[in-house]
C-alpha positions as a printed Julia matrix, in Angstrom:
151×3 Matrix{Float64}:
 -13.66  47.54  -24.53
 -15.04  44.54  -22.73
 -18.48  45.04  -24.42
 -16.88  44.99  -27.9
 -14.93  42.0   -27.2
 -18.15  40.3   -26.16
 -19.97  41.31  -29.39
 -17.07  40.19  -31.25
 -17.15  36.7   -29.51
 -20.65  36.24  -30.26
 -20.19  37.17  -34.01
 -17.41  34.58  -34.04
 -20.0   32.08  -32.74
 -22.6   33.24  -35.31
 -20.05  32.91  -38.12
 -19.18  29.15  -37.05
 -22.78  28.36  -36.49
 -23.54  29.67  -39.89
 -20.89  27.62  -41.53
 -21.99  24.58  -39.66
 -25.66  25.06  -41.17
 -24.24  25.75  -44.54
 -22.28  22.24  -44.53
 -24.99  20.38  -43.39
 -27.35  22.02  -45.95
 -25.14  21.46  -48.71
 -24.56  17.52  -47.75
 -27.81  16.53  -46.33
 -29.45  15.29  -49.59
 -26.4   13.1   -50.35
 -25.45  11.72  -46.96
 -28.29  10.44  -45.07
 -26.0    9.83  -41.91
 -25.18  13.5   -41.72
 -26.41  15.02  -38.25
 -28.42  18.31  -38.42
 -26.92  21.04  -36.03
 -28.48  22.12  -32.91
 -30.57  25.28  -33.27
 -29.41  28.1   -31.22
 -31.99  30.92  -31.25
 -29.82  33.43  -29.8
 -27.5   33.24  -32.91
 -30.16  32.92  -35.62
 -30.43  36.87  -35.71
 -26.71  37.34  -35.71
 -26.56  35.02  -38.77
 -29.17  37.28  -40.38
 -26.98  40.16  -39.7
 -24.03  38.32  -41.31
 -26.15  37.32  -44.21
 -27.22  41.1   -44.6
 -30.73  40.17  -43.88
 -30.77  42.78  -40.7
 -29.13  45.98  -40.25
 -27.34  46.73  -37.07
 -28.62  49.86  -35.46
 -25.78  50.67  -32.85
 -26.56  53.06  -29.85
 -23.79  55.13  -29.43
 -22.32  58.52  -28.51
 -18.64  58.59  -28.06
 -16.14  58.76  -31.09
 -14.21  55.82  -29.83
 -17.35  53.46  -29.43
 -18.38  54.72  -32.94
 -14.92  53.71  -34.19
 -15.05  50.59  -32.39
 -18.23  49.49  -33.69
 -17.2   50.47  -37.38
 -14.27  48.0   -37.03
 -16.5   45.4   -35.91
 -18.94  45.93  -38.8
 -15.92  45.89  -41.2
 -14.31  42.71  -39.84
 -17.91  40.85  -40.09
 -19.1   42.75  -43.11
 -22.24  43.77  -41.84
 -24.17  47.0   -42.52
 -24.54  49.53  -39.55
 -26.07  52.76  -38.76
 -25.16  54.72  -35.92
 -27.92  55.89  -33.58
 -27.01  59.25  -31.73
 -23.43  59.48  -33.13
 -22.76  62.56  -30.8
 -19.12  62.78  -31.22
 -19.05  61.62  -34.83
 -17.66  64.88  -35.79
 -14.42  63.88  -34.46
 -14.19  61.0   -36.96
 -16.1   62.34  -39.52
 -13.49  61.82  -42.1
 -13.31  58.21  -41.33
 -17.01  57.66  -41.43
 -17.33  59.53  -44.88
 -14.55  57.22  -46.2
 -16.53  54.19  -45.08
 -19.82  55.61  -46.61
 -21.38  55.5   -42.94
 -24.92  56.31  -41.85
 -25.84  58.06  -38.64
 -29.18  58.91  -37.49
 -28.26  61.76  -35.14
 -30.68  62.45  -32.26
 -31.49  65.98  -31.52
 -30.38  66.61  -27.94
 -31.57  69.98  -26.6
 -30.39  69.28  -23.16
 -28.0   66.64  -22.61
 -29.38  65.99  -18.79
 -25.91  65.2   -17.23
 -25.08  62.28  -19.48
 -21.24  62.06  -19.76
 -21.46  60.41  -23.06
 -22.8   63.6   -24.69
 -20.51  66.21  -22.96
 -18.58  66.55  -26.48
 -21.9   67.65  -28.08
 -21.49  70.13  -31.1
 -24.46  71.5   -32.85
 -22.28  71.2   -36.02
 -22.08  67.46  -36.2
 -24.66  66.84  -38.57
 -23.03  69.68  -40.98
 -19.29  68.1   -40.54
 -20.62  64.57  -41.02
 -22.45  65.46  -44.07
 -19.73  67.62  -45.58
 -17.58  64.21  -45.07
 -20.0   62.32  -47.14
 -21.76  60.73  -44.35
 -25.58  59.88  -44.99
 -27.18  61.76  -41.96
 -30.78  61.66  -40.86
 -31.84  63.74  -37.84
 -34.32  62.44  -35.27
 -35.76  62.77  -31.62
 -36.58  60.29  -29.2
 -37.52  62.57  -26.69
 -41.45  62.79  -26.2
 -41.24  66.45  -25.01
 -39.04  67.69  -28.16
 -41.47  66.55  -30.96
 -40.2   66.13  -34.48
 -42.03  69.38  -35.55
 -39.44  71.31  -33.52
 -36.61  70.01  -35.65
 -37.4   72.81  -38.24
 -35.79  75.83  -36.3
 -33.75  78.66  -37.51
C-alpha cells in the first residue's frame, strides 16, 4: 500500500509539472516576463508516461499488486504491461475487460519466493480466455526460451 501511495504521489507531481510546462509553453511567445519552470529530471520520464511516449512495465506477482497498478494506470491514463503476473488468473475477468497486457515469466521453480506461492500453470490460458493479451518469456539464464516449447 505504501509503495503504491508513493508512486501515485510521484504521478501527481508529474501531472502538475506537466501542467506548468504546458502553461509556460502556451504563454512564452506573448509574455516576455513569464518565468520558465525549473527542470526536474526525475519527473521528465513520468511526464513521458503521461503523454504515452513510454509504456510502464510493472513487475508484479500478486493479484492485489496487479489490481493496484491497474487502478493507477487507469487514474493517470497510461499504458501498462504487467511483467510476471503470476496471480493474474485471480483477476482475469477484470484484466480482460481492461484489455490488459501481461508478459508471463516462465517459473519452473519458484525458489521460495512468497509472491509466487499462488502460481498456476493454467495462468496463461485463463488470462487469454478472458481476453488478456499474453506473452510468455523467461528471465532465467538456465531456463532458456527454447525450452518454452514443451508438451
